PDB file of C-alpha atoms in Angstrom:
ATOM      1  CA  MET A   2      33.335  30.068 122.511  1.00 50.00           C
ATOM      2  CA  THR A   3      31.616  31.064 125.694  1.00 59.00           C
ATOM      3  CA  ILE A   4      31.089  29.092 128.852  1.00 65.00           C
ATOM      4  CA  ASN A   5      27.334  29.611 128.855  1.00 65.00           C
ATOM      5  CA  GLY A   6      25.016  27.213 127.120  1.00 66.00           C
ATOM      6  CA  THR A   7      24.769  23.559 126.316  1.00 71.00           C
ATOM      7  CA  GLY A   8      27.371  22.373 123.867  1.00 74.00           C
ATOM      8  CA  GLY A   9      30.028  24.863 124.920  1.00 78.00           C
ATOM      9  CA  ARG A  10      33.656  24.137 125.583  1.00 81.00           C
ATOM     10  CA  TRP A  11      33.073  23.452 129.302  1.00 81.00           C
ATOM     11  CA  ASP A  12      29.891  21.422 128.835  1.00 87.00           C
ATOM     12  CA  LYS A  13      31.549  18.019 129.105  1.00 91.00           C
ATOM     13  CA  PHE A  14      30.610  15.231 131.520  1.00 94.00           C
ATOM     14  CA  TRP A  15      34.201  14.241 132.291  1.00 95.00           C
ATOM     15  CA  ILE A  16      35.219  17.800 133.170  1.00 94.00           C
ATOM     16  CA  GLY A  17      32.433  18.038 135.745  1.00 93.00           C
ATOM     17  CA  LEU A  18      33.324  14.606 137.089  1.00 95.00           C
ATOM     18  CA  ALA A  19      37.008  15.441 137.467  1.00 96.00           C
ATOM     19  CA  VAL A  20      36.399  18.852 139.025  1.00 95.00           C
ATOM     20  CA  ALA A  21      33.818  17.596 141.510  1.00 94.00           C
ATOM     21  CA  PHE A  22      35.938  14.600 142.489  1.00 94.00           C
ATOM     22  CA  LEU A  23      39.198  16.518 142.906  1.00 94.00           C
ATOM     23  CA  ILE A  24      37.994  19.649 144.709  1.00 94.00           C
ATOM     24  CA  PRO A  25      37.220  17.862 148.027  1.00 91.00           C
ATOM     25  CA  LEU A  26      40.593  16.109 147.892  1.00 89.00           C
ATOM     26  CA  ILE A  27      42.382  19.403 147.308  1.00 90.00           C
ATOM     27  CA  THR A  28      40.341  21.059 150.059  1.00 88.00           C
ATOM     28  CA  PHE A  29      41.266  18.206 152.377  1.00 86.00           C
ATOM     29  CA  ALA A  30      44.967  18.423 151.524  1.00 84.00           C
ATOM     30  CA  PHE A  31      45.156  22.152 152.215  1.00 84.00           C
ATOM     31  CA  THR A  32      42.957  22.311 155.297  1.00 84.00           C
ATOM     32  CA  TRP A  33      44.211  19.155 157.031  1.00 80.00           C
ATOM     33  CA  GLU A  34      47.695  20.586 157.391  1.00 76.00           C
ATOM     34  CA  ALA A  35      46.369  23.915 158.656  1.00 78.00           C
ATOM     35  CA  MET A  36      43.668  22.610 161.014  1.00 75.00           C
ATOM     36  CA  SER A  37      45.276  19.499 162.429  1.00 76.00           C
ATOM     37  CA  ASP A  38      48.597  18.510 163.883  1.00 77.00           C
ATOM     38  CA  MET A  39      48.053  14.911 162.732  1.00 78.00           C
ATOM     39  CA  GLU A  40      49.534  13.258 159.691  1.00 80.00           C
ATOM     40  CA  TYR A  41      47.488  11.948 156.770  1.00 77.00           C
ATOM     41  CA  LYS A  42      47.895   8.332 157.920  1.00 79.00           C
ATOM     42  CA  ASP A  43      45.905   9.161 161.081  1.00 79.00           C
ATOM     43  CA  VAL A  44      42.755   9.887 159.076  1.00 79.00           C
ATOM     44  CA  PHE A  45      41.582   6.276 159.183  1.00 80.00           C
ATOM     45  CA  GLU A  46      41.909   6.194 162.969  1.00 82.00           C
ATOM     46  CA  ILE A  47      39.553   9.158 163.481  1.00 82.00           C
ATOM     47  CA  MET A  48      37.197   8.449 160.576  1.00 81.00           C
ATOM     48  CA  PHE A  49      34.305   7.268 162.746  1.00 82.00           C
ATOM     49  CA  GLN A  50      34.412  10.176 165.168  1.00 84.00           C
ATOM     50  CA  PRO A  51      31.730  12.895 164.857  1.00 84.00           C
ATOM     51  CA  LEU A  52      34.275  15.592 164.118  1.00 82.00           C
ATOM     52  CA  PHE A  53      35.383  13.848 160.923  1.00 83.00           C
ATOM     53  CA  ARG A  54      31.784  13.776 159.664  1.00 88.00           C
ATOM     54  CA  ASN A  55      31.604  17.535 160.014  1.00 87.00           C
ATOM     55  CA  TYR A  56      34.965  17.842 158.304  1.00 85.00           C
ATOM     56  CA  LEU A  57      33.679  15.744 155.407  1.00 88.00           C
ATOM     57  CA  ILE A  58      30.697  18.058 155.070  1.00 89.00           C
ATOM     58  CA  LEU A  59      33.118  21.006 154.947  1.00 88.00           C
ATOM     59  CA  MET A  60      35.097  19.265 152.200  1.00 89.00           C
ATOM     60  CA  MET A  61      31.947  18.802 150.095  1.00 90.00           C
ATOM     61  CA  MET A  62      30.802  22.436 150.225  1.00 91.00           C
ATOM     62  CA  PRO A  63      32.918  23.587 147.244  1.00 91.00           C
ATOM     63  CA  ASP A  64      31.292  20.840 145.153  1.00 92.00           C
ATOM     64  CA  LEU A  65      27.912  22.421 145.739  1.00 91.00           C
ATOM     65  CA  LEU A  66      29.267  25.727 144.498  1.00 92.00           C
ATOM     66  CA  VAL A  67      30.637  24.002 141.383  1.00 92.00           C
ATOM     67  CA  PHE A  68      27.289  22.350 140.702  1.00 93.00           C
ATOM     68  CA  PHE A  69      25.203  25.476 141.162  1.00 93.00           C
ATOM     69  CA  THR A  70      27.616  27.559 139.102  1.00 91.00           C
ATOM     70  CA  GLY A  71      27.341  25.038 136.274  1.00 91.00           C
ATOM     71  CA  TYR A  72      23.585  25.013 136.602  1.00 91.00           C
ATOM     72  CA  LYS A  73      23.430  28.792 136.470  1.00 91.00           C
ATOM     73  CA  LEU A  74      25.654  28.839 133.371  1.00 89.00           C
ATOM     74  CA  ASP A  75      23.416  26.236 131.661  1.00 88.00           C
ATOM     75  CA  ILE A  76      26.167  23.642 131.216  1.00 90.00           C
ATOM     76  CA  PHE A  77      24.096  20.631 132.123  1.00 91.00           C
ATOM     77  CA  ARG A  78      26.473  17.840 131.053  1.00 92.00           C
ATOM     78  CA  PHE A  79      29.047  19.414 133.348  1.00 93.00           C
ATOM     79  CA  CYS A  80      26.438  19.362 136.141  1.00 93.00           C
ATOM     80  CA  ARG A  81      25.737  15.673 135.568  1.00 94.00           C
ATOM     81  CA  GLY A  82      29.437  14.937 135.880  1.00 95.00           C
ATOM     82  CA  ALA A  83      29.619  17.089 139.018  1.00 94.00           C
ATOM     83  CA  VAL A  84      26.816  15.092 140.618  1.00 94.00           C
ATOM     84  CA  MET A  85      28.577  11.828 139.779  1.00 95.00           C
ATOM     85  CA  GLY A  86      31.839  13.174 141.227  1.00 94.00           C
ATOM     86  CA  PHE A  87      29.992  14.291 144.350  1.00 92.00           C
ATOM     87  CA  LEU A  88      28.339  10.888 144.815  1.00 93.00           C
ATOM     88  CA  PRO A  89      31.270   8.935 146.390  1.00 93.00           C
ATOM     89  CA  TYR A  90      31.676  11.575 149.091  1.00 92.00           C
ATOM     90  CA  MET A  91      27.954  11.572 149.768  1.00 92.00           C
ATOM     91  CA  MET A  92      27.942   7.786 150.024  1.00 93.00           C
ATOM     92  CA  LEU A  93      30.853   7.925 152.478  1.00 91.00           C
ATOM     93  CA  LEU A  94      29.026  10.527 154.523  1.00 90.00           C
ATOM     94  CA  ILE A  95      25.856   8.415 154.651  1.00 92.00           C
ATOM     95  CA  TYR A  96      27.929   5.400 155.678  1.00 92.00           C
ATOM     96  CA  LEU A  97      29.624   7.316 158.470  1.00 89.00           C
ATOM     97  CA  PHE A  98      26.318   8.667 159.795  1.00 88.00           C
ATOM     98  CA  CYS A  99      24.708   5.214 159.740  1.00 89.00           C
ATOM     99  CA  ALA A 100      27.676   3.275 161.172  1.00 77.00           C
TER     100      ALA A 100
END
């Protein structure tokens, strides 16, 4: 089986959902330790500062690459799952910009 095309092994909604939901969390876990001297419990204290909004945008960038790669490979169920996995982060970002 190949990756390309609808109905392939990777063309599953739940795979796209899991990948798109977990990639920002993994990005956060690796970059938070490298870029900050704070612990993970301090995230909620700085959540409403402008720097955290930019950091959230940085965390969501790999999701865009996942979506466009799936779109280019014609695995559209995967892309639908990726959009649904991307949605909670986008909603959080909209909330932080409007609050």
